[in-house]
Amino acid sequence: MCGIVAGAFQDNVIPFLLYGLKQEEYRGYDACGIGFLEKKEIQIVKKIGRINSLVEKVQNLKGNIGIAHTRWATHGKNTENNAHPHMSMHRIFALVHNGTIYNYKEIRTSLMQKGYVFYSQTDTECLANLLEYEYALSGNILEAMQQMQQRVKGTYALCILNKEEERIYFMKKSAPLIIGIGKQGISLSSDIRALEQQDFSVDLDEEEYGYITKENYFIYNQNQRVTKKEKPIQKNRFQKKEISMDCYMKKEIFEIPYILENILKKYENGFSAEIINLFSQASKIVFIASGTSYHAALIGSQYFSIPTEIYFSSEFITEERKIHSDVLYVFLSQSGETMDVLKALEFVLSHKGITLGIANVENSTLLRKTQYSLQMHAEAEVAVASTKAYCAEVLLLYLLAKYDKISFCKENILLIIREIKEHLKNVESIENIAEQLKEKEHAYFLAKGKDYFLIQEASLKIKEVTYLHSETLYAGELKHGPIALIDEGFPVFLLGNKENNEALLSAREEVEARGAVTYFMTYDAKQDLGFLPLMTDFFLLAFYLAQKKGCDVDKPRNLAKSVTVE
Ligand code: F6R
């Protein structure tokens, strides 16, 4: 989703901003833009579409103080006017924003009554004008920002240019923002990845604000200056280094065995006493997650011997929801920044629930806010479609469920890893299926019982990267309606156990009799985690089909790597 990068540098900051935007590209976006200071004027360049077209427009420009943004359209269509940075009406401020302003209509109306003119449909533009308005009243930017903080309802990471000063102001609430410190100058970003060229980072906490200059940074909380620990920035973390591949999705699928081996090594001697206590004392575990992480929770929760419940994070907060002190609330998220997950977490924390966060991204908001946290250790996942993180999540939940007998399970896990390696060596049959699906518009995925959780993930992956419309069904439900769609050549995937699959076989006959092309995929359900090699096949199928259809595999349309809006 939206990405921010900003810098106050001794030299030209524009190459750094472009590099940062490129690093944030994986998050998904529709438009991009840069704003910088030039002789006490703010210059802005915006482009719809890819960063490369912005590069062409700005590569010969120079400025030492600048802000940049990738926009994933929410409020208003994908137009240059709606792209960031947004300028205040009298061109005093320009700002970039991640997050959502809930009361923007009310602020906008009241500013319009004061004579302000708006040029975009975004919630962000009201912040630029509100800041200008407050600044006109107080004559002090930090004070104006505090006024704005009180007036605005919503979430934001903001970087602000003021045409008079060689500074970048910032504010943060419920959206990530990090300061970078390096020899070239000081920077800000919503994503540590954009700060790789810097040496140290400082995480900003809720409701902090302040400014950076070329030499220093100043953080405040309720008018008090705050000092914080600087952490060294790890370099080259996100390069396609271990396995060289043409795109991240493929690379990440091929990394699955190595990631699983790594996770096993990390946790084969068990978990900390603190984590074990959490699981041994809970009367129930409630898993909360979204998308692929939700699918991993559905399947991983099966291994626990105590009762479990699994919720979509976006559906967790209801008026009736009760939070219980003997329940463990586990939040599962690759990014650790998914807004729906963080909202559900806020809800549980506000009702004094016990929370454990499991995320892949080190230092993510989820890992910082839950009382207990575990890192997934799936290494950086860049492709928008989550593949290796799904496998990592499933394995981690399995290990947590078996925390007292991991050594007994180790052999089986290693066997599964070997099987995945074998599947990755034999991709030809998967490529062939992809070839057959190239011209299709719809597909069904059928399963029975808990295998339904697996086809949910397989179908999601196909849908998101190949745009093939796919639907999941319990095999027995087919004849109660959905079979009406089956005609000559309709692809139907059937997923099940190697044995006891009569119901699937009869579903196959029913659809084949009506001309469907069927793909019967089985796994050994007697082995714990025996489905993982099969899931790897589905991930590969999604990848090859997307590639054959000429789709942008790593950055599917309309999608974002971390969904930071509700
Ligand atoms: C699908 C996918 C999404 C994410 C979902 C949650 O391939 O990537 O469905 O799984 O947006 O993201 P995290 O796990 O970062 O909370």
Coordinates of C-alpha atoms and ligand atoms in Angstrom, one line a residue:
M1 CA 0.0 0.0 0.0
C2 CA 1.1 3.6 0.3
G3 CA 4.8 4.2 1.0
I4 CA 6.6 7.2 2.3
V5 CA 10.2 8.3 2.0
A6 CA 11.7 11.6 2.8
G7 CA 15.2 13.1 3.3
A8 CA 17.1 16.2 4.4
F9 CA 20.5 15.7 2.8
Q10 CA 23.8 17.6 2.4
D11 CA 23.6 16.9 -1.3
N12 CA 20.9 16.1 -3.8
V13 CA 18.3 13.9 -2.1
I14 CA 16.3 13.0 -5.2
P15 CA 18.3 9.8 -6.1
F16 CA 17.7 8.6 -2.5
L17 CA 14.0 9.3 -2.7
L18 CA 13.7 7.4 -6.0
Y19 CA 15.7 4.5 -4.6
G20 CA 13.4 4.5 -1.6
L21 CA 10.3 4.5 -3.7
K22 CA 11.7 1.6 -5.7
Q23 CA 12.3 -0.3 -2.5
E24 CA 8.7 0.2 -1.5
E25 CA 7.3 -0.8 -4.9
Y26 CA 6.6 -4.3 -3.7
R27 CA 3.8 -2.9 -1.4
G28 CA 1.6 -2.2 -4.4
Y29 CA 0.6 1.3 -5.6
D30 CA -1.2 3.2 -8.4
A31 CA 0.7 6.5 -8.6
C32 CA 3.8 8.1 -7.2
G33 CA 5.1 11.6 -6.6
I34 CA 8.0 13.7 -5.3
G35 CA 8.1 17.1 -3.6
F36 CA 11.3 19.1 -2.9
L37 CA 12.5 22.5 -2.0
E38 CA 14.0 24.8 -4.6
K39 CA 14.9 28.4 -3.7
K40 CA 12.2 28.6 -1.0
E41 CA 9.5 27.2 -3.3
I42 CA 8.0 23.7 -3.2
Q43 CA 8.3 21.8 -6.5
I44 CA 6.0 18.8 -7.1
V45 CA 6.2 16.1 -9.7
K46 CA 3.6 13.3 -9.8
K47 CA 2.9 10.4 -12.1
I48 CA 0.2 7.8 -12.5
G49 CA 1.6 4.3 -12.8
R50 CA 5.1 3.0 -12.3
I51 CA 8.1 4.7 -10.7
N52 CA 10.1 4.5 -13.8
S53 CA 8.0 7.1 -15.5
L54 CA 8.6 9.4 -12.5
V55 CA 12.3 8.8 -12.7
E56 CA 12.3 10.1 -16.3
K57 CA 10.7 13.3 -15.2
V58 CA 12.9 14.0 -12.1
Q59 CA 16.3 12.6 -12.8
N60 CA 17.8 15.9 -13.8
L61 CA 16.2 17.9 -11.0
K62 CA 18.1 18.7 -7.8
G63 CA 17.0 19.4 -4.2
N64 CA 18.4 18.7 -0.8
I65 CA 15.1 18.5 1.1
G66 CA 12.4 16.3 -0.3
I67 CA 9.4 14.0 0.3
A68 CA 8.1 11.2 -1.9
H69 CA 5.2 8.8 -1.9
T70 CA 3.6 5.8 -3.6
R71 CA -0.2 6.0 -3.5
W72 CA -2.6 3.1 -3.4
A73 CA -5.9 4.7 -4.3
T74 CA -8.5 4.8 -1.5
H75 CA -10.2 8.2 -1.4
G76 CA -10.7 9.2 -5.0
K77 CA -9.7 7.7 -8.3
N78 CA -6.2 7.1 -9.6
T79 CA -5.4 10.6 -10.9
E80 CA -2.4 12.9 -10.7
N81 CA -4.4 15.3 -8.7
N82 CA -5.2 12.6 -6.1
A83 CA -1.5 11.5 -6.0
H84 CA 0.8 12.8 -3.2
P85 CA 2.4 15.1 -2.2
H86 CA -0.5 17.4 -1.6
M87 CA 0.1 21.1 -1.4
S88 CA -1.7 23.5 0.9
M89 CA -3.7 26.2 -0.9
H90 CA -1.1 29.0 -0.4
R91 CA 1.7 26.6 -1.3
I92 CA 3.3 27.0 2.1
F93 CA 3.2 23.2 2.9
A94 CA 3.3 20.0 1.0
L95 CA 2.8 16.7 2.6
V96 CA 2.7 12.9 2.0
H97 CA 0.4 10.7 4.1
N98 CA -0.1 7.0 4.8
G99 CA -3.3 6.1 6.6
T100 CA -6.9 7.3 6.6
I101 CA -8.5 10.4 8.0
Y102 CA -12.0 9.4 9.2
N103 CA -13.3 13.0 9.7
Y104 CA -11.9 14.5 6.6
K105 CA -15.2 15.5 5.2
E106 CA -16.1 17.6 8.2
I107 CA -12.6 19.2 8.2
R108 CA -12.8 19.9 4.5
T109 CA -16.2 21.5 4.8
S110 CA -15.2 23.8 7.6
L111 CA -12.0 24.8 5.7
M112 CA -14.0 25.5 2.6
Q113 CA -16.3 27.7 4.6
K114 CA -13.1 29.7 5.5
G115 CA -12.3 30.1 1.8
Y116 CA -10.0 27.1 1.2
V117 CA -10.2 25.5 -2.3
F118 CA -9.6 21.8 -2.8
Y119 CA -8.1 20.2 -5.9
S120 CA -8.3 16.5 -5.0
Q121 CA -10.8 14.0 -3.7
T122 CA -8.4 12.7 -1.0
D123 CA -8.6 12.8 2.7
T124 CA -5.0 13.9 2.7
E125 CA -5.4 17.3 1.1
C126 CA -7.5 18.5 4.1
L127 CA -4.4 17.9 6.3
A128 CA -2.2 20.2 4.2
N129 CA -4.9 22.9 4.4
L130 CA -5.6 22.3 8.1
L131 CA -1.9 22.7 8.9
E132 CA -1.7 25.9 6.9
Y133 CA -4.8 27.2 8.6
E134 CA -3.5 26.4 12.1
Y135 CA -0.1 27.8 11.2
A136 CA -1.6 31.1 10.2
L137 CA -3.2 31.2 13.7
S138 CA -0.2 30.3 15.8
G139 CA 2.8 31.1 13.6
N140 CA 4.5 28.0 15.0
I141 CA 4.6 24.8 13.0
L142 CA 5.0 22.4 16.0
E143 CA 2.0 24.1 17.7
A144 CA 0.0 23.9 14.5
M145 CA 0.8 20.2 14.3
Q146 CA -0.4 19.6 17.8
Q147 CA -3.6 21.4 17.0
M148 CA -4.0 19.2 14.0
Q149 CA -3.3 16.1 16.1
Q150 CA -6.2 17.0 18.4
R151 CA -8.6 17.8 15.5
V152 CA -7.9 14.8 13.3
K153 CA -9.5 11.4 13.8
G154 CA -7.8 8.5 12.0
T155 CA -4.4 7.1 11.3
Y156 CA -1.4 8.8 9.8
A157 CA 2.3 8.8 9.1
L158 CA 3.0 12.3 7.7
C159 CA 6.1 14.0 6.3
I160 CA 5.7 17.7 5.7
L161 CA 7.7 20.2 3.7
N162 CA 7.5 23.9 4.7
K163 CA 8.7 26.2 2.0
E164 CA 10.6 28.4 4.4
E165 CA 12.7 25.9 6.2
E166 CA 15.3 23.2 5.4
R167 CA 13.4 20.7 7.5
I168 CA 11.0 17.9 7.2
Y169 CA 8.3 17.8 9.8
F170 CA 6.7 14.5 10.7
M171 CA 3.7 13.1 12.8
K172 CA 2.6 9.5 13.4
K173 CA -0.4 7.7 14.7
S174 CA -1.2 4.0 14.0
A175 CA 0.9 3.9 10.8
P176 CA 4.6 3.0 10.7
L177 CA 7.3 5.7 10.4
I178 CA 11.0 5.3 11.0
I179 CA 13.9 7.8 11.1
G180 CA 17.1 6.9 9.2
I181 CA 20.5 8.4 10.1
G182 CA 23.4 8.4 7.7
K183 CA 26.4 10.3 6.5
Q184 CA 24.4 11.9 3.7
G185 CA 21.8 13.3 6.1
I186 CA 18.7 12.3 7.9
S187 CA 15.7 10.6 6.4
L188 CA 12.2 9.2 7.2
S189 CA 10.3 6.3 5.8
S190 CA 7.3 4.1 6.4
D191 CA 9.4 1.1 5.5
I192 CA 12.9 0.1 6.8
R193 CA 13.6 -1.2 3.3
A194 CA 13.8 2.3 1.9
L195 CA 16.5 3.2 4.5
E196 CA 19.0 0.6 3.6
Q197 CA 21.5 3.2 2.4
Q198 CA 21.5 4.8 5.9
D199 CA 23.4 3.5 8.9
F200 CA 21.0 3.7 11.9
S201 CA 17.3 3.8 12.5
V202 CA 15.0 5.1 15.2
D203 CA 11.4 3.8 15.5
L204 CA 8.7 6.4 16.2
D205 CA 6.0 5.6 18.6
E206 CA 2.4 6.6 18.7
E207 CA 1.5 10.3 18.6
E208 CA 5.1 11.3 18.3
Y209 CA 6.0 14.2 16.1
G210 CA 8.9 16.5 15.3
Y211 CA 11.3 17.3 12.5
I212 CA 14.5 16.4 10.8
T213 CA 17.3 18.6 9.5
K214 CA 20.4 17.7 7.4
E215 CA 22.3 17.0 10.6
N216 CA 19.8 16.0 13.3
Y217 CA 16.4 14.9 14.3
F218 CA 14.0 16.1 17.0
I219 CA 11.2 13.9 18.4
Y220 CA 8.5 15.2 20.7
N221 CA 5.6 13.7 22.6
Q222 CA 3.1 16.1 24.2
N223 CA 5.6 19.0 24.0
Q224 CA 8.4 17.1 25.6
R225 CA 11.6 16.2 23.6
V226 CA 12.1 12.5 23.5
T227 CA 15.4 10.7 23.1
K228 CA 15.6 7.2 21.6
K229 CA 17.9 4.4 20.9
E230 CA 19.5 4.3 17.5
K231 CA 19.7 0.8 16.0
P232 CA 22.2 -0.2 13.2
I233 CA 20.5 -0.9 9.9
Q234 CA 21.1 -4.3 8.4
K235 CA 22.3 -3.9 4.8
N236 CA 21.3 -5.9 1.6
R237 CA 18.6 -7.8 3.4
F238 CA 16.1 -7.6 0.6
Q239 CA 18.2 -8.6 -2.5
K240 CA 17.4 -11.6 -4.6
K241 CA 20.6 -13.2 -3.4
E242 CA 20.1 -16.7 -2.1
I243 CA 18.4 -18.1 -5.1
S244 CA 18.7 -16.2 -8.3
M245 CA 15.3 -16.0 -10.1
D246 CA 13.6 -13.7 -12.5
C247 CA 11.0 -12.7 -10.0
Y248 CA 10.4 -12.7 -6.3
M249 CA 7.4 -15.0 -6.2
K250 CA 9.3 -17.8 -7.9
K251 CA 12.3 -17.2 -5.7
E252 CA 10.2 -17.2 -2.6
I253 CA 8.5 -20.5 -3.6
F254 CA 11.9 -22.1 -4.2
E255 CA 13.0 -20.9 -0.8
I256 CA 10.3 -22.7 1.1
P257 CA 12.4 -25.8 2.0
Y258 CA 15.3 -23.7 3.2
I259 CA 13.0 -21.4 5.2
L260 CA 11.3 -24.4 6.9
E261 CA 14.7 -25.9 7.7
N262 CA 15.7 -22.6 9.3
I263 CA 12.5 -22.4 11.4
L264 CA 13.0 -25.9 12.6
K265 CA 16.6 -25.1 13.6
K266 CA 15.5 -22.0 15.4
Y267 CA 12.8 -23.7 17.5
E268 CA 13.9 -27.4 17.6
N269 CA 15.1 -26.9 21.2
G270 CA 11.7 -25.6 22.1
F271 CA 10.3 -22.2 22.9
S272 CA 11.0 -19.9 25.9
A273 CA 9.3 -20.8 29.2
E274 CA 7.2 -17.6 28.8
I275 CA 5.7 -18.8 25.5
I276 CA 5.2 -22.4 26.8
N277 CA 3.3 -21.0 29.8
L278 CA 1.1 -19.0 27.5
F279 CA 0.0 -22.2 25.7
S280 CA -0.1 -24.5 28.6
Q281 CA -2.2 -22.2 30.7
A282 CA -4.7 -21.1 28.1
S283 CA -8.2 -22.7 28.2
K284 CA -8.6 -21.7 24.5
I285 CA -6.7 -20.1 21.7
V286 CA -8.3 -17.5 19.5
F287 CA -6.4 -16.9 16.2
I288 CA -6.9 -13.6 14.4
A289 CA -5.5 -13.0 10.9
S290 CA -6.3 -11.9 7.4
G291 CA -6.0 -13.5 3.9
T292 CA -3.3 -16.1 3.6
S293 CA -2.3 -15.8 7.2
Y294 CA -6.0 -16.6 8.1
H295 CA -5.8 -19.7 5.9
A296 CA -2.6 -20.7 7.7
A297 CA -4.3 -20.2 11.1
L298 CA -7.3 -22.4 9.9
I299 CA -4.9 -25.2 9.1
G300 CA -2.3 -24.7 11.8
S301 CA -4.9 -24.5 14.6
Q302 CA -5.9 -28.1 13.9
Y303 CA -2.8 -29.4 15.6
F304 CA -3.6 -27.9 19.0
S305 CA -5.2 -30.2 21.6
I306 CA -7.0 -27.3 23.4
P307 CA -10.1 -25.6 21.8
T308 CA -9.3 -23.0 19.1
E309 CA -11.3 -20.4 17.3
I310 CA -10.2 -18.6 14.2
Y311 CA -11.4 -15.2 13.1
F312 CA -10.8 -12.9 10.1
S313 CA -9.3 -9.8 11.8
S314 CA -11.8 -7.6 9.9
E315 CA -14.7 -9.5 11.4
F316 CA -13.4 -9.7 15.0
I317 CA -14.6 -6.5 16.5
T318 CA -18.3 -6.7 17.2
E319 CA -20.5 -5.3 19.9
E320 CA -21.1 -8.8 21.4
R321 CA -17.4 -9.8 21.4
K322 CA -16.2 -10.7 24.9
I323 CA -12.5 -10.9 25.8
H324 CA -11.7 -13.5 28.4
S325 CA -8.7 -13.6 30.7
D326 CA -8.0 -17.3 30.3
V327 CA -8.0 -17.2 26.5
L328 CA -4.8 -16.6 24.5
Y329 CA -5.3 -14.3 21.5
V330 CA -2.8 -15.1 18.8
F331 CA -2.3 -12.6 16.0
L332 CA -0.7 -14.0 12.9
S333 CA 0.6 -11.7 10.1
Q334 CA 3.4 -11.8 7.7
S335 CA 3.9 -8.0 7.6
G336 CA 2.8 -7.3 11.2
E337 CA 1.3 -4.1 9.8
T338 CA -2.1 -5.2 8.5
M339 CA -4.5 -2.5 9.7
D340 CA -7.4 -4.9 10.4
V341 CA -5.1 -7.1 12.5
L342 CA -3.8 -4.1 14.4
K343 CA -7.4 -2.8 15.0
A344 CA -8.4 -6.2 16.4
L345 CA -5.3 -6.2 18.6
E346 CA -6.1 -2.8 19.9
F347 CA -9.6 -4.1 20.8
V348 CA -8.2 -7.1 22.7
L349 CA -5.6 -5.0 24.5
S350 CA -8.2 -2.5 25.5
H351 CA -10.2 -5.3 27.1
K352 CA -7.1 -6.6 28.9
G353 CA -6.8 -9.8 26.9
I354 CA -3.5 -11.8 26.7
T355 CA -1.9 -11.4 23.3
L356 CA 0.8 -13.1 21.3
G357 CA 1.9 -11.6 18.0
I358 CA 3.5 -13.8 15.3
A359 CA 5.0 -11.8 12.4
N360 CA 7.7 -12.1 9.9
V361 CA 8.8 -8.5 9.8
E362 CA 11.1 -7.8 12.6
N363 CA 10.1 -4.8 14.8
S364 CA 6.8 -4.6 13.1
T365 CA 3.9 -2.8 14.9
L366 CA 2.3 -6.1 15.8
L367 CA 5.5 -7.5 17.4
R368 CA 5.9 -4.3 19.3
K369 CA 2.4 -4.0 20.6
T370 CA 1.5 -7.5 21.7
Q371 CA 2.6 -8.5 25.2
Y372 CA 4.3 -11.6 23.8
S373 CA 5.9 -12.0 20.4
L374 CA 7.5 -14.6 18.1
Q375 CA 9.3 -14.0 14.9
M376 CA 8.4 -16.1 11.9
H377 CA 11.9 -16.2 10.4
A378 CA 10.7 -16.6 6.9
E379 CA 13.1 -13.9 5.8
A380 CA 11.9 -11.0 3.6
E381 CA 8.9 -11.8 1.5
V382 CA 8.7 -9.3 -1.3
A383 CA 6.2 -10.7 -3.8
V384 CA 2.7 -9.4 -3.0
A385 CA 1.3 -13.0 -3.0
S386 CA 2.4 -14.7 0.2
T387 CA 3.8 -18.2 -0.3
K388 CA 6.8 -19.0 1.9
A389 CA 5.2 -17.1 4.8
Y390 CA 2.1 -19.3 4.6
C391 CA 4.4 -22.4 5.0
A392 CA 6.3 -20.7 7.7
E393 CA 3.2 -19.8 9.6
V394 CA 1.8 -23.4 9.3
L395 CA 5.1 -24.9 10.6
L396 CA 5.4 -22.4 13.4
L397 CA 1.8 -23.2 14.6
Y398 CA 2.6 -26.9 14.3
L399 CA 5.7 -26.5 16.5
L400 CA 3.8 -24.4 19.0
A401 CA 1.1 -27.1 19.2
K402 CA 3.8 -29.8 19.7
Y403 CA 6.0 -27.6 21.9
D404 CA 6.7 -30.5 24.3
K405 CA 7.5 -33.1 21.7
I406 CA 9.3 -31.2 18.9
S407 CA 12.2 -33.7 18.9
F408 CA 9.7 -36.5 18.1
C409 CA 8.3 -34.5 15.2
K410 CA 11.6 -33.5 13.7
E411 CA 12.0 -36.5 11.5
N412 CA 8.6 -36.1 10.0
I413 CA 9.2 -32.4 9.3
L414 CA 12.5 -33.2 7.6
L415 CA 10.7 -35.8 5.5
I416 CA 8.1 -33.2 4.4
I417 CA 10.9 -30.7 3.5
R418 CA 12.5 -33.4 1.4
E419 CA 9.2 -34.0 -0.4
I420 CA 8.8 -30.3 -1.1
K421 CA 12.3 -30.3 -2.6
E422 CA 11.3 -33.2 -4.9
H423 CA 8.1 -31.3 -6.0
L424 CA 10.3 -28.3 -6.8
K425 CA 12.5 -30.4 -9.0
N426 CA 9.5 -31.7 -11.0
V427 CA 7.7 -28.6 -12.1
E428 CA 7.0 -29.8 -15.7
S429 CA 3.5 -31.2 -14.9
I430 CA 2.5 -28.0 -13.1
E431 CA 3.7 -25.9 -16.1
N432 CA 1.6 -28.1 -18.4
I433 CA -1.5 -27.5 -16.3
A434 CA -0.8 -23.8 -16.4
E435 CA -0.6 -24.0 -20.1
Q436 CA -4.0 -25.7 -20.3
L437 CA -5.5 -23.0 -18.0
K438 CA -4.2 -20.1 -20.0
E439 CA -7.4 -19.3 -21.9
K440 CA -9.8 -20.2 -19.1
E441 CA -11.9 -17.7 -17.3
H442 CA -13.2 -19.7 -14.3
A443 CA -12.2 -22.7 -12.2
Y444 CA -13.6 -24.7 -9.3
F445 CA -11.7 -26.0 -6.4
L446 CA -13.4 -28.9 -4.6
A447 CA -12.5 -30.6 -1.3
K448 CA -14.0 -32.2 1.7
G449 CA -13.7 -31.6 5.4
K450 CA -10.6 -29.8 6.6
D451 CA -9.1 -29.9 3.1
Y452 CA -11.4 -27.1 2.3
F453 CA -9.0 -24.8 4.2
L454 CA -6.3 -25.8 1.8
I455 CA -8.2 -25.1 -1.4
Q456 CA -9.2 -21.7 0.1
E457 CA -5.5 -20.8 0.0
A458 CA -4.9 -22.4 -3.4
S459 CA -7.8 -20.6 -4.9
L460 CA -6.8 -17.3 -3.4
K461 CA -3.3 -17.6 -4.8
I462 CA -4.6 -18.4 -8.3
K463 CA -7.1 -15.5 -8.2
E464 CA -4.7 -12.9 -7.0
V465 CA -1.8 -13.4 -9.4
T466 CA -3.5 -14.8 -12.5
Y467 CA -6.9 -13.0 -12.3
L468 CA -8.6 -16.3 -13.1
H469 CA -11.9 -16.4 -11.4
S470 CA -11.9 -19.4 -9.0
E471 CA -14.3 -20.6 -6.5
T472 CA -14.0 -23.1 -3.6
L473 CA -16.7 -25.6 -2.9
Y474 CA -17.3 -28.5 -0.5
A475 CA -17.5 -31.4 -3.0
G476 CA -20.8 -32.5 -1.7
E477 CA -22.4 -29.1 -2.3
L478 CA -21.6 -29.1 -6.0
K479 CA -24.8 -30.9 -7.1
H480 CA -26.9 -28.5 -5.0
G481 CA -26.3 -25.6 -7.4
P482 CA -22.8 -24.8 -8.6
I483 CA -22.7 -27.7 -11.0
A484 CA -25.0 -25.5 -13.2
L485 CA -21.9 -23.7 -14.4
I486 CA -20.0 -26.8 -15.6
D487 CA -19.7 -27.1 -19.3
E488 CA -17.2 -28.4 -21.9
G489 CA -13.6 -27.6 -20.8
F490 CA -14.5 -26.1 -17.4
P491 CA -11.4 -26.7 -15.1
V492 CA -12.1 -28.4 -11.8
F493 CA -9.4 -29.1 -9.2
L494 CA -10.2 -31.8 -6.6
L495 CA -8.0 -31.9 -3.6
G496 CA -8.0 -34.7 -1.1
N497 CA -6.4 -37.5 0.9
K498 CA -4.7 -40.3 -1.0
E499 CA -7.1 -42.7 0.6
N500 CA -10.8 -42.5 1.5
N501 CA -11.6 -40.1 -1.3
E502 CA -14.8 -41.7 -2.7
A503 CA -16.8 -38.5 -2.3
L504 CA -14.3 -36.6 -4.4
L505 CA -14.2 -39.4 -7.0
S506 CA -17.9 -39.2 -7.4
A507 CA -17.8 -35.4 -7.7
R508 CA -15.2 -35.9 -10.4
E509 CA -17.5 -38.2 -12.3
E510 CA -20.3 -35.8 -12.0
V511 CA -18.4 -32.9 -13.5
E512 CA -16.5 -35.0 -16.1
A513 CA -19.9 -36.3 -17.4
R514 CA -20.7 -32.6 -18.1
G515 CA -17.4 -32.0 -20.0
A516 CA -15.2 -30.6 -17.1
V517 CA -11.5 -31.0 -17.3
T518 CA -10.4 -32.3 -13.9
Y519 CA -7.2 -32.3 -11.9
F520 CA -7.1 -34.7 -9.0
M521 CA -4.5 -33.7 -6.5
T522 CA -3.8 -35.9 -3.4
Y523 CA -1.5 -35.9 -0.4
D524 CA -0.8 -38.3 2.5
A525 CA -3.1 -37.1 5.3
K526 CA -1.6 -39.6 7.7
Q527 CA 1.6 -37.4 7.8
D528 CA 1.4 -34.2 9.8
L529 CA 2.0 -31.3 7.4
G530 CA 1.7 -33.8 4.5
F531 CA -0.2 -31.2 2.5
L532 CA 2.7 -28.7 2.3
P533 CA 4.3 -30.2 -0.9
L534 CA 0.9 -30.0 -2.5
M535 CA 0.5 -26.4 -1.5
T536 CA 3.9 -25.7 -3.1
D537 CA 2.5 -27.2 -6.3
F538 CA -0.5 -24.8 -6.2
F539 CA 1.8 -21.8 -5.6
L540 CA 3.9 -22.9 -8.6
L541 CA 0.7 -23.3 -10.6
A542 CA -0.3 -19.7 -9.8
F543 CA 3.1 -18.5 -10.7
Y544 CA 3.4 -20.3 -14.1
L545 CA -0.1 -19.4 -15.0
A546 CA 0.5 -15.7 -14.2
Q547 CA 3.7 -15.7 -16.1
K548 CA 2.1 -17.4 -19.2
K549 CA -0.7 -14.9 -19.1
G550 CA 1.8 -12.0 -19.0
C551 CA 0.6 -10.8 -15.6
D552 CA 2.8 -8.7 -13.3
V553 CA 3.6 -11.7 -11.0
D554 CA 5.2 -9.8 -8.1
K555 CA 2.8 -6.9 -8.2
P556 CA -0.7 -8.0 -9.1
R557 CA -3.2 -5.2 -10.0
N558 CA -5.1 -3.6 -7.1
L559 CA -3.2 -5.5 -4.4
A560 CA -0.8 -4.4 -1.8
K561 CA 1.8 -6.3 0.2
S562 CA 0.7 -4.9 3.5
V563 CA -2.8 -3.7 3.8
T564 CA -2.5 -0.7 6.0
V565 CA -6.0 0.7 5.6
E566 CA -9.2 -0.8 7.0
Ligands
F6R1 C1 -2.3 -13.3 -0.2 C2 -1.8 -12.2 0.7 C3 -2.8 -11.5 1.6 C4 -2.2 -11.4 3.0 C5 -3.1 -10.6 3.9 C6 -2.6 -10.5 5.3 O1 -1.3 -13.8 -0.9 O2 -0.7 -11.9 0.7 O3 -4.0 -12.2 1.6 O4 -2.0 -12.7 3.5 O5 -3.3 -9.3 3.4 O6 -1.3 -10.0 5.4 P1 -0.4 -10.2 6.6 O7 -0.1 -11.6 6.7 O8 0.8 -9.3 6.3 O9 -1.2 -9.7 7.8

